[in-house]
Short mmCIF file of C-alpha atoms in Angstrom, two decimals:
data_model
loop_
_atom_site.label_atom_id
_atom_site.label_comp_id
_atom_site.label_asym_id
_atom_site.label_seq_id
_atom_site.Cartn_x
_atom_site.Cartn_y
_atom_site.Cartn_z
CA GLN A 1 34.21 -22.10 -24.28
CA LEU A 2 35.79 -20.10 -25.95
CA GLN A 3 36.53 -16.61 -24.36
CA LEU A 4 37.80 -13.66 -25.96
CA VAL A 5 38.86 -10.30 -24.62
CA GLU A 6 39.33 -7.02 -26.68
CA SER A 7 42.11 -4.34 -26.00
CA GLY A 8 43.82 -1.32 -27.96
CA GLY A 9 41.16 0.86 -27.69
CA GLY A 10 41.03 4.48 -27.10
CA LEU A 11 40.68 8.31 -27.96
CA VAL A 12 42.14 9.47 -31.39
CA HIS A 13 41.81 12.23 -33.73
CA ASN A 14 40.25 12.63 -36.87
CA GLY A 15 42.44 10.36 -39.63
CA ASP A 16 44.55 8.70 -37.31
CA SER A 17 44.85 5.04 -37.01
CA LEU A 18 44.38 1.92 -34.52
CA THR A 19 44.72 -1.10 -34.01
CA LEU A 20 42.33 -3.52 -31.92
CA SER A 21 42.90 -7.23 -30.68
CA CYS A 22 41.01 -10.02 -30.13
CA ALA A 23 42.45 -12.45 -27.86
CA ALA A 24 41.09 -16.06 -27.19
CA SER A 25 41.19 -18.57 -24.72
CA GLY A 26 39.85 -21.71 -24.25
CA ARG A 27 39.96 -23.12 -27.56
CA PRO A 28 42.42 -22.70 -30.68
CA LEU A 29 40.71 -20.10 -32.94
CA ASP A 30 41.89 -22.16 -35.93
CA HIS A 31 38.01 -22.95 -37.28
CA TYR A 32 36.46 -20.27 -35.97
CA ALA A 33 35.23 -17.17 -37.87
CA ILE A 34 35.82 -13.94 -36.37
CA GLY A 35 33.83 -11.02 -36.83
CA TRP A 36 34.24 -7.52 -35.35
CA PHE A 37 31.31 -5.49 -34.23
CA ARG A 38 30.41 -1.29 -33.35
CA GLN A 39 28.12 -0.29 -31.52
CA ALA A 40 27.14 3.33 -30.74
CA PRO A 41 26.23 4.97 -27.72
CA GLY A 42 22.02 4.48 -28.04
CA ALA A 43 22.50 2.50 -31.26
CA GLU A 44 22.38 -1.00 -32.18
CA ARG A 45 24.94 -3.61 -32.38
CA VAL A 46 26.30 -3.47 -36.32
CA GLY A 47 28.23 -5.80 -38.01
CA VAL A 48 31.46 -3.52 -39.09
CA ILE A 49 34.45 -7.03 -40.65
CA CYS A 50 34.86 -10.69 -40.62
CA ILE A 51 37.11 -13.26 -40.97
CA SER A 52 36.76 -16.99 -42.25
CA GLU A 53 39.14 -19.64 -40.83
CA ASN A 54 41.03 -19.62 -44.42
CA GLY A 55 41.18 -16.04 -44.54
CA ASN A 56 38.50 -14.53 -46.41
CA THR A 57 37.09 -11.57 -45.43
CA THR A 58 33.98 -9.76 -45.60
CA GLU A 59 33.56 -5.73 -44.39
CA ILE A 60 30.88 -3.48 -44.50
CA ASP A 61 30.89 -0.72 -47.31
CA SER A 62 31.76 2.44 -44.71
CA VAL A 63 34.71 0.51 -43.62
CA LYS A 64 35.90 -0.36 -47.28
CA GLY A 65 39.55 0.48 -47.94
CA ARG A 66 40.18 1.80 -44.49
CA PHE A 67 39.74 -1.31 -42.03
CA THR A 68 41.13 -4.90 -41.91
CA ILE A 69 41.07 -8.29 -40.56
CA SER A 70 43.73 -10.29 -39.87
CA ARG A 71 44.54 -13.44 -37.70
CA ASP A 72 47.57 -15.24 -36.19
CA ASN A 73 46.14 -18.70 -35.23
CA ALA A 74 49.34 -19.23 -33.43
CA LYS A 75 48.69 -16.58 -30.72
CA ASN A 76 45.13 -16.87 -31.19
CA THR A 77 44.78 -13.68 -31.41
CA VAL A 78 42.15 -11.50 -34.53
CA TYR A 79 43.52 -8.44 -35.15
CA LEU A 80 41.25 -5.12 -36.58
CA GLN A 81 43.29 -2.39 -37.72
CA MET A 82 41.45 1.00 -38.85
CA TYR A 83 43.26 3.77 -41.14
CA ASN A 84 41.78 6.99 -41.74
CA LEU A 85 39.02 6.75 -38.62
CA ARG A 86 36.13 9.20 -38.87
CA PRO A 87 34.16 10.25 -35.76
CA GLU A 88 31.36 8.06 -37.17
CA ASP A 89 33.47 5.28 -36.20
CA SER A 90 33.54 5.90 -32.76
CA GLY A 91 31.49 3.32 -30.34
CA THR A 92 32.51 0.10 -28.65
CA TYR A 93 34.03 -2.61 -30.53
CA TYR A 94 33.43 -6.48 -29.81
CA CYS A 95 34.78 -9.17 -31.57
CA ALA A 96 33.03 -12.41 -31.74
CA ALA A 97 33.52 -15.87 -32.78
CA VAL A 98 31.42 -19.16 -34.36
CA TYR A 99 33.11 -22.41 -34.84
CA PHE A 100 32.68 -22.73 -38.75
CA ARG A 101 34.03 -24.78 -41.09
CA GLY A 102 33.87 -22.17 -44.02
CA ASN A 103 35.32 -20.50 -46.51
CA TYR A 104 33.51 -17.25 -45.65
CA CYS A 105 31.37 -14.73 -42.89
CA ARG A 106 28.78 -12.89 -42.08
CA THR A 107 28.66 -9.41 -40.48
CA ARG A 108 25.02 -10.18 -38.78
CA LEU A 109 25.44 -10.85 -34.86
CA ASN A 110 23.59 -14.13 -35.06
CA PHE A 111 25.67 -15.75 -37.17
CA TYR A 112 28.14 -15.79 -33.79
CA MET A 113 28.24 -17.44 -30.55
CA PHE A 114 30.54 -16.24 -28.35
CA TRP A 115 31.58 -12.13 -27.75
CA GLY A 116 33.73 -10.83 -26.14
CA GLN A 117 33.43 -7.65 -23.36
CA GLY A 118 34.16 -5.26 -25.84
CA THR A 119 36.88 -1.81 -26.14
CA GLN A 120 35.78 1.18 -26.95
CA VAL A 121 37.17 3.64 -29.61
CA ALA A 122 36.43 7.70 -29.53
CA VAL A 123 37.34 9.63 -32.56
CA SER A 124 37.12 13.13 -32.15
CA SER A 125 36.72 15.46 -34.97
#
């Protein structure tokens, strides 16, 4: 069973940067697609960015040019690097994984099988 643990959240200011980590255990991540999702208080969980097993990425328009996702299979960890953060980026960030031998990924919730518990990000204006 794959287990995911997010870390790196915190309180930052508008325009700051932050890097989140998603550490996996139980299975090697090599053939998993990984996604990052955000859930603001009172709102639905939405996909933000994802990475396929071979490193192809997909992101939503609002984070293009500001968020990047990368993976280090040797460390069984995926990273979300966030730059120029805005208050609307605030929320709980979840990483999710699915075993998928493909060269693409999806930012929709039902694409993924395994979920972490989330880490909170708050961006003050």
